[in-house]
Tab-separated table of C-alpha atoms in Angstrom:
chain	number	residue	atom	x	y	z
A	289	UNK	CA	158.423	231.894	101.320
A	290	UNK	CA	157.923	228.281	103.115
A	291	UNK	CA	160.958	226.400	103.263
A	292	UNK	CA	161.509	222.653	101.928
A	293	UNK	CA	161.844	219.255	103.556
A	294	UNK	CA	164.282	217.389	102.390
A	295	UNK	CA	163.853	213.327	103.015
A	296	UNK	CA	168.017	212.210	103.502
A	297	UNK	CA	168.879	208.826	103.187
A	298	UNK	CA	171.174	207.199	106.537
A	299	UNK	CA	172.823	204.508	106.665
A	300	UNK	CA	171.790	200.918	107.390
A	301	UNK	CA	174.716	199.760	108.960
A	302	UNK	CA	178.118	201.304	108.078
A	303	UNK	CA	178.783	205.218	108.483
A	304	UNK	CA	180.733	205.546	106.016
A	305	UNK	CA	177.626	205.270	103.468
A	306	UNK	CA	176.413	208.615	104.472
A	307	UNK	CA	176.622	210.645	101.552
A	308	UNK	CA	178.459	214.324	101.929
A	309	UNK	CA	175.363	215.986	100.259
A	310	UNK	CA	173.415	214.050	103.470
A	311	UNK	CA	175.603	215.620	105.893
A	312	UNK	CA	175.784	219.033	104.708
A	313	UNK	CA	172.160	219.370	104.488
A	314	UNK	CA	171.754	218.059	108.107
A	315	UNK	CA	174.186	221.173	109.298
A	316	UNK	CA	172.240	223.386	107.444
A	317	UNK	CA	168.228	222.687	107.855
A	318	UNK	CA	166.572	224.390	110.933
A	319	UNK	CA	164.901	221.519	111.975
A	320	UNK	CA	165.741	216.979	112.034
A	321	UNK	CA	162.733	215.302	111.846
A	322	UNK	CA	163.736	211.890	113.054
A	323	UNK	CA	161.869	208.251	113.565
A	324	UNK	CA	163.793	207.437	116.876
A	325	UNK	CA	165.831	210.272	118.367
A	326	UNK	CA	167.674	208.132	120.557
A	327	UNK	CA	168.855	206.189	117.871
A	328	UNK	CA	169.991	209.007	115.831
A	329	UNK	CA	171.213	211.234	118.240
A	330	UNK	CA	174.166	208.524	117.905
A	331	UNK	CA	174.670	208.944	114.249
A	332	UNK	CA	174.635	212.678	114.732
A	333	UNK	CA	176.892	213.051	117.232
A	334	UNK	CA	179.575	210.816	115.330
A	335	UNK	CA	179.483	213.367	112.666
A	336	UNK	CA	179.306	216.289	115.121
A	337	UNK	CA	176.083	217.705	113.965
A	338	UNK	CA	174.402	220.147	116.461
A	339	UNK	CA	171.229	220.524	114.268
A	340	UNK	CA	167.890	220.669	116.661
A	341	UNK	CA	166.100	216.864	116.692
A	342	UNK	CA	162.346	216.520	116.975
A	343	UNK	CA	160.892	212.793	116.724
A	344	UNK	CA	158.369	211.892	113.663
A	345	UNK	CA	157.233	208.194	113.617
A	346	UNK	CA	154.578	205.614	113.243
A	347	UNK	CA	152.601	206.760	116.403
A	348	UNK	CA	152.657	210.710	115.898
A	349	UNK	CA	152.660	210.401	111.983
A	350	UNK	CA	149.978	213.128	111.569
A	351	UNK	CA	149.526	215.114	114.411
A	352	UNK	CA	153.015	215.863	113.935
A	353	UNK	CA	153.141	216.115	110.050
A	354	UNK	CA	151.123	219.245	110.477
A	355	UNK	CA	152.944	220.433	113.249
A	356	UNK	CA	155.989	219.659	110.712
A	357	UNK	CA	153.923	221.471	107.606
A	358	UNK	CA	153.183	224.485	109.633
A	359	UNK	CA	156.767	225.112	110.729
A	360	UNK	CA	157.795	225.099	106.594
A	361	UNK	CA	155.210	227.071	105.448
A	362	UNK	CA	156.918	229.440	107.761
A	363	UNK	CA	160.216	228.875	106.390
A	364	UNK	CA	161.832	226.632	108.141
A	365	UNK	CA	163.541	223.781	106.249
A	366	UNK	CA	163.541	220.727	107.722
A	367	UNK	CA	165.708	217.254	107.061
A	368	UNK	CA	163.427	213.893	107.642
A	369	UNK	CA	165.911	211.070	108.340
A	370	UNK	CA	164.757	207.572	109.424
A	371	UNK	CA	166.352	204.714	112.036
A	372	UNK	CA	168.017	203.394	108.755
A	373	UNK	CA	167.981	203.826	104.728
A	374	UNK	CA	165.675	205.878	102.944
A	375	UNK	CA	162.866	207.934	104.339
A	376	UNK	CA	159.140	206.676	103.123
A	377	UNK	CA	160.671	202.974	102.179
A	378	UNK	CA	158.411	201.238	104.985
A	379	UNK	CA	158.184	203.840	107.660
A	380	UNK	CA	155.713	207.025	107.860
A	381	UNK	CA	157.762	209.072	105.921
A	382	UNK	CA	155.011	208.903	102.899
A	383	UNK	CA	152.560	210.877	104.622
A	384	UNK	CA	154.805	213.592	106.114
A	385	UNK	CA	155.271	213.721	102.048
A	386	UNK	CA	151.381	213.740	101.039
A	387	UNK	CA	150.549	216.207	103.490
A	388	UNK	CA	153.808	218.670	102.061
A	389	UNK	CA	152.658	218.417	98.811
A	390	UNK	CA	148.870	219.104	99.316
A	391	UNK	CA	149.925	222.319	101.153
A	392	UNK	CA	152.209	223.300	98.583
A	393	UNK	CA	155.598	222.872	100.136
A	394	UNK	CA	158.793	221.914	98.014
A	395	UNK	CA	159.956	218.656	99.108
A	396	UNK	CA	163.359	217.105	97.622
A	397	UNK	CA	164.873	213.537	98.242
A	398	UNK	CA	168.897	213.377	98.832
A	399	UNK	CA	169.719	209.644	97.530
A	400	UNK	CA	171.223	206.971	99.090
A	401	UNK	CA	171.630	204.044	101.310
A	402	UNK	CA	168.335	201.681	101.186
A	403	UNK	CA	167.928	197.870	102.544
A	404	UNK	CA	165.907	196.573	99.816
A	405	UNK	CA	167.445	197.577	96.718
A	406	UNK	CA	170.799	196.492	98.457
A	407	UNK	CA	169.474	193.284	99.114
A	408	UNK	CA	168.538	193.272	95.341
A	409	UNK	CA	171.421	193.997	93.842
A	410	UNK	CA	173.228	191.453	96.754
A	411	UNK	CA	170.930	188.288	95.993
A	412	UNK	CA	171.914	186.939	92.433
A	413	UNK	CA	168.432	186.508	91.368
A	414	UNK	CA	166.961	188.738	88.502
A	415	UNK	CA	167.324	192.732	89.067
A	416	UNK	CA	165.520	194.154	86.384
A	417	UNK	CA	162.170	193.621	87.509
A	418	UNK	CA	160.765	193.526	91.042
A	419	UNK	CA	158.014	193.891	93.634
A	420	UNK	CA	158.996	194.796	97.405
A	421	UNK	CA	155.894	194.611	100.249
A	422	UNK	CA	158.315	195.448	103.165
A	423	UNK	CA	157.181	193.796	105.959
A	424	UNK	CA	154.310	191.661	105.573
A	425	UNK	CA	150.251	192.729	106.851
A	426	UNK	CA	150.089	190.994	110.373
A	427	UNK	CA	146.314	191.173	110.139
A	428	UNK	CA	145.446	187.712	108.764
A	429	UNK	CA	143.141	188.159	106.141
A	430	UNK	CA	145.263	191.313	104.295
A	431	UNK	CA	148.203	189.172	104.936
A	432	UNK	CA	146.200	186.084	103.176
A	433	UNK	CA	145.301	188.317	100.101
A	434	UNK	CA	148.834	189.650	99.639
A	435	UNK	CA	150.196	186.219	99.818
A	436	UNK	CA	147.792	184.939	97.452
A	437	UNK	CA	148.866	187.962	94.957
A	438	UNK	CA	152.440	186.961	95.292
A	439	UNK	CA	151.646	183.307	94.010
A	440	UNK	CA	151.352	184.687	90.549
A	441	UNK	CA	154.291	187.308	90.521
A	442	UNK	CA	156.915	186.714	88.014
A	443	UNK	CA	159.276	189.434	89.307
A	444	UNK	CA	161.769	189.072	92.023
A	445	UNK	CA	159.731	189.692	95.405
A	446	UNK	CA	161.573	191.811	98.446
A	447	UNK	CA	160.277	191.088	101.931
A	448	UNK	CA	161.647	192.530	104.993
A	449	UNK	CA	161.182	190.190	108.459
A	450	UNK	CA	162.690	190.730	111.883
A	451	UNK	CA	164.705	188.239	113.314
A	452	UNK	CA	162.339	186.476	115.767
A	453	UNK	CA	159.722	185.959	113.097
A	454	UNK	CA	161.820	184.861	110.199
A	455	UNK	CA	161.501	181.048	110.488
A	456	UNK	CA	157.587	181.063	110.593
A	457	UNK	CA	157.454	183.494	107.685
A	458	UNK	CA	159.527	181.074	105.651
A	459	UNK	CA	157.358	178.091	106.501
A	460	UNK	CA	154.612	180.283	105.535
A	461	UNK	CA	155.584	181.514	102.294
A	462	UNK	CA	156.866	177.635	101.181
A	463	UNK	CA	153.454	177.325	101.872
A	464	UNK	CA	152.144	179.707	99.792
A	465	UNK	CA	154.316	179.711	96.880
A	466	UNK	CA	155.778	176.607	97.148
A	467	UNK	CA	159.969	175.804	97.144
A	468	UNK	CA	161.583	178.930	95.133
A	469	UNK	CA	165.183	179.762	95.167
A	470	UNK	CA	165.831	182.432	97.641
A	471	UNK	CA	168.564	184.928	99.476
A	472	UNK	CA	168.660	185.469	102.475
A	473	UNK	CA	170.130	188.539	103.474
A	474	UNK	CA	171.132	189.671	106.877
A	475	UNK	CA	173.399	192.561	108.809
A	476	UNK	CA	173.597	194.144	105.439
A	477	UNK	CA	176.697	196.648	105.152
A	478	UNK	CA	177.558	195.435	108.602
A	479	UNK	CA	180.686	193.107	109.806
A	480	UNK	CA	178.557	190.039	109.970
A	481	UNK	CA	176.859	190.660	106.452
A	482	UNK	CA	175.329	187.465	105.173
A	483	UNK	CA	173.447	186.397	101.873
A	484	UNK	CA	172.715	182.803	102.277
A	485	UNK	CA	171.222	181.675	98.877
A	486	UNK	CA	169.001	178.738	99.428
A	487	UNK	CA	165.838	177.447	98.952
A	488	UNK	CA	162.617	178.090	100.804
A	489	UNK	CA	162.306	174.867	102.411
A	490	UNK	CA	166.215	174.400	103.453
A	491	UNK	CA	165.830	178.432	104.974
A	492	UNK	CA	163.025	177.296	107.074
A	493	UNK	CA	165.244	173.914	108.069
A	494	UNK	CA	168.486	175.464	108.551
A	495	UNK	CA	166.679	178.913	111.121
A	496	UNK	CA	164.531	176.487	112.787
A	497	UNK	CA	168.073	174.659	113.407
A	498	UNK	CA	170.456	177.584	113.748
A	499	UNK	CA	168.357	180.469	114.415
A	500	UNK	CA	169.011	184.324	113.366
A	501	UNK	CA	170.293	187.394	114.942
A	502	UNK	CA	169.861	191.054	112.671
A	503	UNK	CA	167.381	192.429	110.631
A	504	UNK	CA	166.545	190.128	107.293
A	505	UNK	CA	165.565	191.050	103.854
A	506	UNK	CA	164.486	188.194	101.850
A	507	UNK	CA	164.349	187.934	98.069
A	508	UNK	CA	162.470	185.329	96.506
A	509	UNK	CA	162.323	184.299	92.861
A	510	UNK	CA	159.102	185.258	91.277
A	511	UNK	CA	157.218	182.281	89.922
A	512	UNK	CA	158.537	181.777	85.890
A	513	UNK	CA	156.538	182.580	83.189
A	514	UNK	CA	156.430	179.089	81.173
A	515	UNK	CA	154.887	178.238	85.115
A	516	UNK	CA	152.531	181.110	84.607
A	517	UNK	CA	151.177	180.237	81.025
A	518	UNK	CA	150.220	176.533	82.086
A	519	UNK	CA	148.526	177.490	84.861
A	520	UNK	CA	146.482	180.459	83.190
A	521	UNK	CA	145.958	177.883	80.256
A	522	UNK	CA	144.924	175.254	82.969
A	523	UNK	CA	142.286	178.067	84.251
A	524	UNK	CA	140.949	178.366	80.163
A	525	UNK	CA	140.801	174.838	79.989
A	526	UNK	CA	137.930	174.443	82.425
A	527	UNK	CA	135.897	176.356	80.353
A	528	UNK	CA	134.140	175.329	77.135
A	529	UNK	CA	135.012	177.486	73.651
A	530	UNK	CA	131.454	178.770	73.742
A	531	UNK	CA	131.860	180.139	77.608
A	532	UNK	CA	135.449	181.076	76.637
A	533	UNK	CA	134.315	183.517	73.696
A	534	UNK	CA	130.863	184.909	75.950
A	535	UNK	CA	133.790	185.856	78.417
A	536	UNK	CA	135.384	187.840	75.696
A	537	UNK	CA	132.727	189.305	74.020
A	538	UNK	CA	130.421	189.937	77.273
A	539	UNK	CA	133.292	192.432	78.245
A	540	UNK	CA	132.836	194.579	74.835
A	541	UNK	CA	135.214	192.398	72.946
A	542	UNK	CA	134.556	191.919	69.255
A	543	UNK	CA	133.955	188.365	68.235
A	544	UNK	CA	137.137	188.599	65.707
A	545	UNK	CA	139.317	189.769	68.451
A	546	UNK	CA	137.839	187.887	71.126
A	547	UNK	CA	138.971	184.415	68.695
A	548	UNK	CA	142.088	185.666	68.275
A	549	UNK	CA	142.107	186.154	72.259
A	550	UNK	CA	140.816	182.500	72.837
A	551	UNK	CA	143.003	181.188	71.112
A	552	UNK	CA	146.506	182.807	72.343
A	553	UNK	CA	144.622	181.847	75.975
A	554	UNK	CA	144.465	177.852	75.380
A	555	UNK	CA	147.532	177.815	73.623
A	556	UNK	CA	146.098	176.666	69.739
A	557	UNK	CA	145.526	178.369	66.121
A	558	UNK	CA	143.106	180.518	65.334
A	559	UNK	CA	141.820	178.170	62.504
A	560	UNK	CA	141.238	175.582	65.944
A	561	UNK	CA	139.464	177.812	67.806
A	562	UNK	CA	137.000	178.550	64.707
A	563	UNK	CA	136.604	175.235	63.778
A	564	UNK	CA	134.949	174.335	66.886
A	565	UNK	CA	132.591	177.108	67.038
A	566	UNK	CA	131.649	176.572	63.496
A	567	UNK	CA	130.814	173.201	64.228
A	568	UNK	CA	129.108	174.083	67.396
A	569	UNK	CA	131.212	171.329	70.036
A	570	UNK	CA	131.344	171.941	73.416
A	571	UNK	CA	135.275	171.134	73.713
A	572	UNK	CA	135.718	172.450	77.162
A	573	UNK	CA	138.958	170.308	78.213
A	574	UNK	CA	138.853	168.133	75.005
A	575	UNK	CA	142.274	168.286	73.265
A	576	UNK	CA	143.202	171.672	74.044
């Protein structure tokens, strides 16, 4: 029988978040798959667990995931543990995953300590909907698209920065989606633990003033849906009736439900939208 990784969630600043499920299964696994062995080497040995380390990161993410595969097809298990939080939130944990379950190896995921949902819950903006991209693309055209995506988002965005590039990320995304409220959250779990809630522009004012030390998650209010309707409604507007329907119905639409469609779009009756088509005027931006 193979044997089963398990991904186990560390903690991202404070020890004491490990869970006891965590460290039991780290004493008892063959094998600790780890991002940077030097840096956890330090949280093993303050727990006293003598559990063989081998590293697994960015740079040997698939060579070694089959290395990885072939030991726990022969029955090994093995724990996957990252520098910080949850294995496969932003690091190469996810393919270490895909390659387990392609092969047929069990895989389980022990809960617990993970930087962007703590942010989250930390920032007093909405919970109950939101989109996290980790770390921003740093190839400029990806980075450009997912930017552009963002503009449009109504749930609560989760961005992760490091310290050196947080002030021209924040000049960058006030760019982008203009002045939204926004939490700054830093150290998280540690001493220092900070959740400055601002704005976009006065976080880009105060770090270009102050500077930052630590690790940042940022959480950004998504733009609001009354901000979203105008704009889509803006978009309709440019358009006459006639092209609005042919959009519609081009696509396979019916032209009953493709009125009905027009209409919610720009924001007027039914009866309006009818009225105009009857009579055969080209409203485009006239009225509605």
């Amino acid at each position: 029988m193979s044997g089963k990784l398990y991904l186990c969630a560390t903690p991202i600043g404070n020890l004491e978040d490990i869970t006891l499920r965590v460290l039991r299964t780290l004493r008892e696994v063959d094998l600790i798959a780890a991002e940077d062995t030097r840096n956890s080497i330090r949280l093993l040995n303050h727990f006293e667990i003598k559990t063989p380390l081998t590293s697994y990161h960015e740079y040997n993410k698939i060579d070694k995931a089959d290395v990885l595969a072939e030991k726990l097809r022969a029955g090994q298990n093995i724990a996957l543990i990252t520098d910080a939080g949850t294995p496969g939130i932003s690091d190469p944990g996810e393919d270490l995953v895909r390659i387990c379950y392609e092969q047929g190896i069990e895989v389980t995921s022990l809960p617990g300590p993970a930087a962007c949902v703590t942010a989250l819950t930390l920032s007093g903006l909405p919970t109950r909907r939101f989109s996290f991209e980790a770390f921003l693309p740093k190839e400029k055209k990806e980075r450009t698209a997912i930017l552009e995506e963002l503009k449009t988002d109504t749930r609560t965005i989760v961005i992760y920065e490091a310290p050196h590039h947080l002030t021209a990320t924040l000049r960058e995304l006030l760019d982008a989606l203009g002045d939204r409220r926004i939490t700054v959250c830093r150290e998280l779990t540690k001493m220092h633990e900070t959740a400055f809630r601002t704005t976009l522009a006065e976080a880009a004012a105060f770090y270009e003033t102050h500077g930052v030390r630590g690790e940042c998650v940022l959480v950004i209010e998504g733009m609001s849906r009354r901000e979203l309707i105008r704009q889509q409604q803006g978009d309709w507007l440019s358009l006459t009736v006639q092209e609005h329907m042919a959009y519609y119905t081009d696509g396979g639409m019916d032209r009953k439900s493709a009125m009905k469609q027009v209409a919610r779009d720009r924001g007027v009756g039914k009866r309006e939208i009818y009225s105009r088509l009857l009579s055969g005027e080209d409203s485009g931006q006239q009225g509605f």
